[in-house]
């Protein structure tokens, strides 16, 4: 088993940390993982993205130009990464700010309004785990227990109290995501 | 249970330094390796192992602090990225001339000049052919994983002290910035003053005692005859290193018709190219030099002599290591086989597919 995921959006949306939580959950399950960010000026107010590869064998190339699944959180990322999902793959996107919806018909497309829901629940800082909850519903590459265990082990002491809220956000994300194509 | 961490390559260097019993790190921030210094500052090893961590005023200051620490027989290191390493090269030449052991980490970015902050492998020549002035070599290690970013710190210090030469870890922005699992080893203690005095009494400036003359750490020798002898001593040591310390890894070589030779991040990308090619029935092997100097020339010559049809050298530069591969083939084999370079420049990175397309194009040329 091997899953190559691109997570892409604006800097500040928690793109890189979402990737880290996913990768950490993989480690919890004994998987081999790599986490490769686009680093540098791309992250300053512009787009941020990270490639997470996980599987049961050591990851060969951490660099990928074709993805099994894409988590898209803004329009620029949609334009850039929609064509890079492999046929039969999955694209998940947050509808907020998307003016041009995906056009591919050879991939599964799922949508969620995590931005809106996170705001309604007063948990905008849990936006990324909400999206992760949606992603894992469609693509259960790791269990939500592993995610929680990963959070427990990777979050600093002061942030441990946010874990229940993150669990709630993941459940909300799982319930809200809907298949479009 | 194993102590496993999910960390960036740069963080692994910092942890490797602490766990490896490093005495002092001197550095100056530069993207894409700033996390080395940041991590060390956050972990505050001066409170646990007693390791010194110092942000110097510049790269030039850093490398000269390394010189001072190394002259005292301490395990000392610095890290930087391409433009910063260029600033250090004078100091590196002095370290080599004074026969001082140390570790220098270069997390390469695209050049020339200030260039870009994106990953590159364009400092290969600088690392393996000198960089600074004079006839010298560093042992150059090319980590290809976050685990090796950790392990090579230990190996680097061991090699530096075994031969009293500067050792460079030549990484790049990919390996520095990516996160992978790292199996942490147990804390290796720092050397005590007594251990250093016992081990390095013949050269380290640990304080003169009645049993010997003063130890002076200098690269200056105005008497050319003596300077020639010093050079010959260095050269003899380099031959010894070439004899004993060549390290490489290979995959799929048993039946390989085409071989890729790639180091560091390029070797990771090329290993996926190899898997793709093998799925299509193409017999491709991969040789990854772990030491760039000394270079696995003998093994490459053997492969050429054994009837490999062609060698592709993907590297993130305009064609540097490919020269050493060509030298190895021409110098060690009567068979003339083609050696091709494939690269991207200035911080652009190829995908496994890009390398595969090039490999197919070249092998088709060969067959046609």
CSV table of N, CA, C and O in Angstrom, one decimal, chain A residues 41-101:
chain,number,residue,atom,x,y,z
A,41,UNK,N,9.7,31.4,0.0
A,41,UNK,CA,8.8,32.6,-0.2
A,41,UNK,C,7.4,32.2,-0.6
A,41,UNK,O,6.5,33.0,-0.4
A,42,UNK,N,7.3,31.0,-1.1
A,42,UNK,CA,5.9,30.5,-1.5
A,42,UNK,C,5.0,30.6,-0.3
A,42,UNK,O,3.8,30.6,-0.4
A,43,UNK,N,5.6,30.5,0.9
A,43,UNK,CA,4.7,30.4,2.1
A,43,UNK,C,4.3,31.8,2.7
A,43,UNK,O,3.5,31.8,3.5
A,44,UNK,N,4.9,32.8,2.2
A,44,UNK,CA,4.6,34.1,2.8
A,44,UNK,C,3.4,34.8,2.1
A,44,UNK,O,3.5,35.4,1.1
A,45,UNK,N,2.2,34.5,2.7
A,45,UNK,CA,1.0,35.1,2.2
A,45,UNK,C,0.6,34.4,0.9
A,45,UNK,O,-0.5,34.6,0.4
A,46,UNK,N,1.4,33.7,0.3
A,46,UNK,CA,1.1,33.0,-0.9
A,46,UNK,C,0.6,31.6,-0.7
A,46,UNK,O,-0.1,31.4,0.4
A,47,UNK,N,0.8,30.7,-1.6
A,47,UNK,CA,0.3,29.3,-1.4
A,47,UNK,C,1.3,28.5,-0.6
A,47,UNK,O,2.5,28.8,-0.6
A,48,UNK,N,0.8,27.5,0.1
A,48,UNK,CA,1.7,26.6,0.9
A,48,UNK,C,1.2,25.2,0.5
A,48,UNK,O,0.0,25.0,0.3
A,49,UNK,N,2.2,24.3,0.3
A,49,UNK,CA,1.7,22.9,0.0
A,49,UNK,C,2.7,21.9,0.6
A,49,UNK,O,3.9,22.3,0.8
A,50,UNK,N,2.3,20.8,0.8
A,50,UNK,CA,3.1,19.7,1.3
A,50,UNK,C,2.7,18.4,0.7
A,50,UNK,O,1.6,18.1,0.5
A,51,UNK,N,3.7,17.6,0.4
A,51,UNK,CA,3.5,16.3,-0.2
A,51,UNK,C,3.7,15.2,1.0
A,51,UNK,O,4.8,15.2,1.5
A,52,UNK,N,2.7,14.5,1.3
A,52,UNK,CA,2.9,13.4,2.3
A,52,UNK,C,2.8,12.1,1.6
A,52,UNK,O,1.8,11.8,0.8
A,53,UNK,N,3.8,11.2,1.7
A,53,UNK,CA,3.8,9.9,1.1
A,53,UNK,C,3.8,8.9,2.3
A,53,UNK,O,4.7,9.0,3.2
A,54,UNK,N,2.9,7.9,2.3
A,54,UNK,CA,2.9,6.9,3.3
A,54,UNK,C,2.6,5.6,2.8
A,54,UNK,O,1.9,5.4,1.8
A,55,UNK,N,3.2,4.6,3.3
A,55,UNK,CA,3.0,3.2,2.8
A,55,UNK,C,3.7,2.2,3.7
A,55,UNK,O,4.3,2.5,4.7
A,56,UNK,N,3.7,0.9,3.2
A,56,UNK,CA,4.3,-0.1,4.1
A,56,UNK,C,5.7,-0.4,3.7
A,56,UNK,O,6.4,-1.2,4.3
A,57,UNK,N,6.2,0.3,2.6
A,57,UNK,CA,7.6,0.2,2.2
A,57,UNK,C,8.3,1.5,2.4
A,57,UNK,O,7.7,2.6,2.2
A,58,UNK,N,9.6,1.5,2.6
A,58,UNK,CA,10.3,2.8,2.6
A,58,UNK,C,10.0,3.7,1.4
A,58,UNK,O,9.9,3.2,0.3
A,59,UNK,N,9.8,5.0,1.6
A,59,UNK,CA,9.5,5.9,0.5
A,59,UNK,C,10.7,6.1,-0.3
A,59,UNK,O,11.8,6.5,0.2
A,60,UNK,N,10.6,5.9,-1.6
A,60,UNK,CA,11.7,6.1,-2.5
A,60,UNK,C,11.8,7.6,-2.8
A,60,UNK,O,12.6,8.3,-2.1
A,61,UNK,N,11.0,8.2,-3.7
A,61,UNK,CA,11.1,9.6,-4.0
A,61,UNK,C,10.2,10.4,-3.1
A,61,UNK,O,9.0,10.2,-3.2
A,62,UNK,N,10.7,11.4,-2.3
A,62,UNK,CA,9.8,12.3,-1.6
A,62,UNK,C,9.1,13.3,-2.5
A,62,UNK,O,8.2,14.0,-2.1
A,63,UNK,N,9.7,13.4,-3.7
A,63,UNK,CA,9.1,14.4,-4.7
A,63,UNK,C,8.2,13.6,-5.6
A,63,UNK,O,8.5,12.6,-6.2
A,64,UNK,N,7.0,14.1,-5.8
A,64,UNK,CA,6.0,13.5,-6.7
A,64,UNK,C,5.4,14.6,-7.6
A,64,UNK,O,5.2,15.7,-7.1
A,65,UNK,N,5.1,14.2,-8.8
A,65,UNK,CA,4.4,15.1,-9.7
A,65,UNK,C,3.0,14.5,-10.1
A,65,UNK,O,2.3,15.0,-11.0
A,66,UNK,N,2.7,13.4,-9.4
A,66,UNK,CA,1.3,12.8,-9.6
A,66,UNK,C,0.9,12.3,-8.3
A,66,UNK,O,1.6,11.7,-7.5
A,67,UNK,N,-0.4,12.5,-8.0
A,67,UNK,CA,-0.9,12.3,-6.6
A,67,UNK,C,-2.1,11.3,-6.6
A,67,UNK,O,-2.9,11.4,-7.5
A,68,UNK,N,-2.1,10.4,-5.6
A,68,UNK,CA,-3.3,9.6,-5.4
A,68,UNK,C,-4.5,10.4,-4.9
A,68,UNK,O,-5.6,10.1,-5.2
A,69,UNK,N,-4.2,11.4,-4.0
A,69,UNK,CA,-5.2,12.2,-3.5
A,69,UNK,C,-4.7,13.6,-3.3
A,69,UNK,O,-3.5,13.8,-3.0
A,70,UNK,N,-5.6,14.6,-3.5
A,70,UNK,CA,-5.3,16.0,-3.3
A,70,UNK,C,-6.3,16.7,-2.4
A,70,UNK,O,-7.5,16.4,-2.5
A,71,UNK,N,-5.8,17.4,-1.4
A,71,UNK,CA,-6.6,18.2,-0.5
A,71,UNK,C,-6.4,19.7,-0.9
A,71,UNK,O,-5.3,20.2,-0.7
A,72,UNK,N,-7.4,20.3,-1.5
A,72,UNK,CA,-7.2,21.6,-2.1
A,72,UNK,C,-8.0,22.7,-1.3
A,72,UNK,O,-9.2,22.5,-1.1
A,73,UNK,N,-7.3,23.7,-0.9
A,73,UNK,CA,-7.9,24.7,0.0
A,73,UNK,C,-7.9,26.1,-0.5
A,73,UNK,O,-8.3,27.0,0.2
A,74,UNK,N,-7.5,26.3,-1.7
A,74,UNK,CA,-7.7,27.6,-2.4
A,74,UNK,C,-7.7,27.5,-3.9
A,74,UNK,O,-7.3,26.4,-4.4
A,75,UNK,N,-8.0,28.6,-4.6
A,75,UNK,CA,-8.2,28.5,-6.1
A,75,UNK,C,-6.9,28.2,-6.8
A,75,UNK,O,-6.8,27.4,-7.7
A,76,UNK,N,-5.8,28.9,-6.3
A,76,UNK,CA,-4.5,28.7,-7.0
A,76,UNK,C,-4.1,27.2,-7.0
A,76,UNK,O,-3.6,26.7,-7.9
A,77,UNK,N,-4.3,26.6,-5.8
A,77,UNK,CA,-3.9,25.2,-5.6
A,77,UNK,C,-4.8,24.3,-6.5
A,77,UNK,O,-4.4,23.3,-7.0
A,78,UNK,N,-6.1,24.7,-6.6
A,78,UNK,CA,-7.0,24.0,-7.5
A,78,UNK,C,-6.4,24.0,-8.9
A,78,UNK,O,-6.3,22.9,-9.6
A,79,UNK,N,-6.1,25.2,-9.4
A,79,UNK,CA,-5.6,25.3,-10.8
A,79,UNK,C,-4.3,24.5,-11.0
A,79,UNK,O,-4.1,23.9,-12.0
A,80,UNK,N,-3.4,24.5,-9.9
A,80,UNK,CA,-2.1,23.9,-10.1
A,80,UNK,C,-2.2,22.4,-9.9
A,80,UNK,O,-1.6,21.6,-10.7
A,81,UNK,N,-3.0,21.9,-9.0
A,81,UNK,CA,-2.9,20.5,-8.6
A,81,UNK,C,-4.1,19.6,-9.2
A,81,UNK,O,-3.9,18.4,-9.2
A,82,UNK,N,-5.2,20.2,-9.6
A,82,UNK,CA,-6.2,19.3,-10.2
A,82,UNK,C,-5.7,18.4,-11.3
A,82,UNK,O,-6.0,17.2,-11.4
A,83,UNK,N,-4.9,19.0,-12.2
A,83,UNK,CA,-4.4,18.2,-13.3
A,83,UNK,C,-3.4,17.1,-12.9
A,83,UNK,O,-3.1,16.2,-13.7
A,84,UNK,N,-2.9,17.2,-11.7
A,84,UNK,CA,-1.8,16.3,-11.2
A,84,UNK,C,-2.3,15.1,-10.4
A,84,UNK,O,-1.6,14.3,-9.9
A,85,UNK,N,-3.7,15.0,-10.3
A,85,UNK,CA,-4.2,13.9,-9.6
A,85,UNK,C,-4.3,12.7,-10.6
A,85,UNK,O,-4.7,12.9,-11.7
A,86,UNK,N,-3.8,11.6,-10.2
A,86,UNK,CA,-3.9,10.5,-11.2
A,86,UNK,C,-5.3,10.0,-11.5
A,86,UNK,O,-6.2,10.2,-10.6
A,87,UNK,N,-5.5,9.5,-12.7
A,87,UNK,CA,-6.8,9.0,-13.1
A,87,UNK,C,-7.3,8.0,-12.0
A,87,UNK,O,-6.5,7.1,-11.7
A,88,UNK,N,-8.5,8.1,-11.6
A,88,UNK,CA,-9.0,7.2,-10.5
A,88,UNK,C,-8.7,7.7,-9.1
A,88,UNK,O,-9.1,7.0,-8.1
A,89,UNK,N,-7.9,8.8,-9.0
A,89,UNK,CA,-7.6,9.3,-7.7
A,89,UNK,C,-8.7,10.1,-7.1
A,89,UNK,O,-9.8,10.2,-7.6
A,90,UNK,N,-8.4,10.8,-6.0
A,90,UNK,CA,-9.4,11.6,-5.3
A,90,UNK,C,-9.0,13.0,-5.1
A,90,UNK,O,-7.8,13.3,-4.8
A,91,UNK,N,-10.0,13.9,-5.3
A,91,UNK,CA,-9.7,15.3,-5.0
A,91,UNK,C,-10.8,15.8,-4.0
A,91,UNK,O,-11.9,15.6,-4.2
A,92,UNK,N,-10.2,16.4,-2.9
A,92,UNK,CA,-11.1,16.9,-1.9
A,92,UNK,C,-10.9,18.4,-1.8
A,92,UNK,O,-9.7,18.8,-1.8
A,93,UNK,N,-12.0,19.2,-1.7
A,93,UNK,CA,-11.7,20.6,-1.6
A,93,UNK,C,-12.7,21.3,-0.7
A,93,UNK,O,-13.8,20.9,-0.5
A,94,UNK,N,-12.1,22.4,-0.1
A,94,UNK,CA,-13.0,23.3,0.7
A,94,UNK,C,-13.6,24.3,-0.3
A,94,UNK,O,-12.8,25.0,-1.1
A,95,UNK,N,-14.9,24.5,-0.2
A,95,UNK,CA,-15.6,25.3,-1.2
A,95,UNK,C,-15.3,26.8,-1.1
A,95,UNK,O,-15.5,27.6,-2.0
A,96,UNK,N,-14.9,27.2,0.1
A,96,UNK,CA,-14.7,28.6,0.4
A,96,UNK,C,-13.6,29.3,-0.6
A,96,UNK,O,-12.5,28.8,-0.7
A,97,UNK,N,-14.1,30.3,-1.3
A,97,UNK,CA,-13.2,31.1,-2.2
A,97,UNK,C,-12.9,30.4,-3.5
A,97,UNK,O,-12.1,30.8,-4.3
A,98,UNK,N,-13.6,29.2,-3.7
A,98,UNK,CA,-13.4,28.5,-5.0
A,98,UNK,C,-14.3,29.1,-6.1
A,98,UNK,O,-15.6,29.1,-5.9
A,99,UNK,N,-13.8,29.7,-7.1
A,99,UNK,CA,-14.6,30.2,-8.2
A,99,UNK,C,-14.7,29.3,-9.4
A,99,UNK,O,-15.7,29.4,-10.1
A,100,UNK,N,-13.7,28.5,-9.5
A,100,UNK,CA,-13.7,27.5,-10.6
A,100,UNK,C,-13.7,26.1,-10.0
A,100,UNK,O,-12.6,25.7,-9.5
A,101,UNK,N,-14.8,25.4,-10.1
A,101,UNK,CA,-14.8,24.1,-9.5
A,101,UNK,C,-14.1,23.1,-10.3
A,101,UNK,O,-13.9,23.3,-11.5
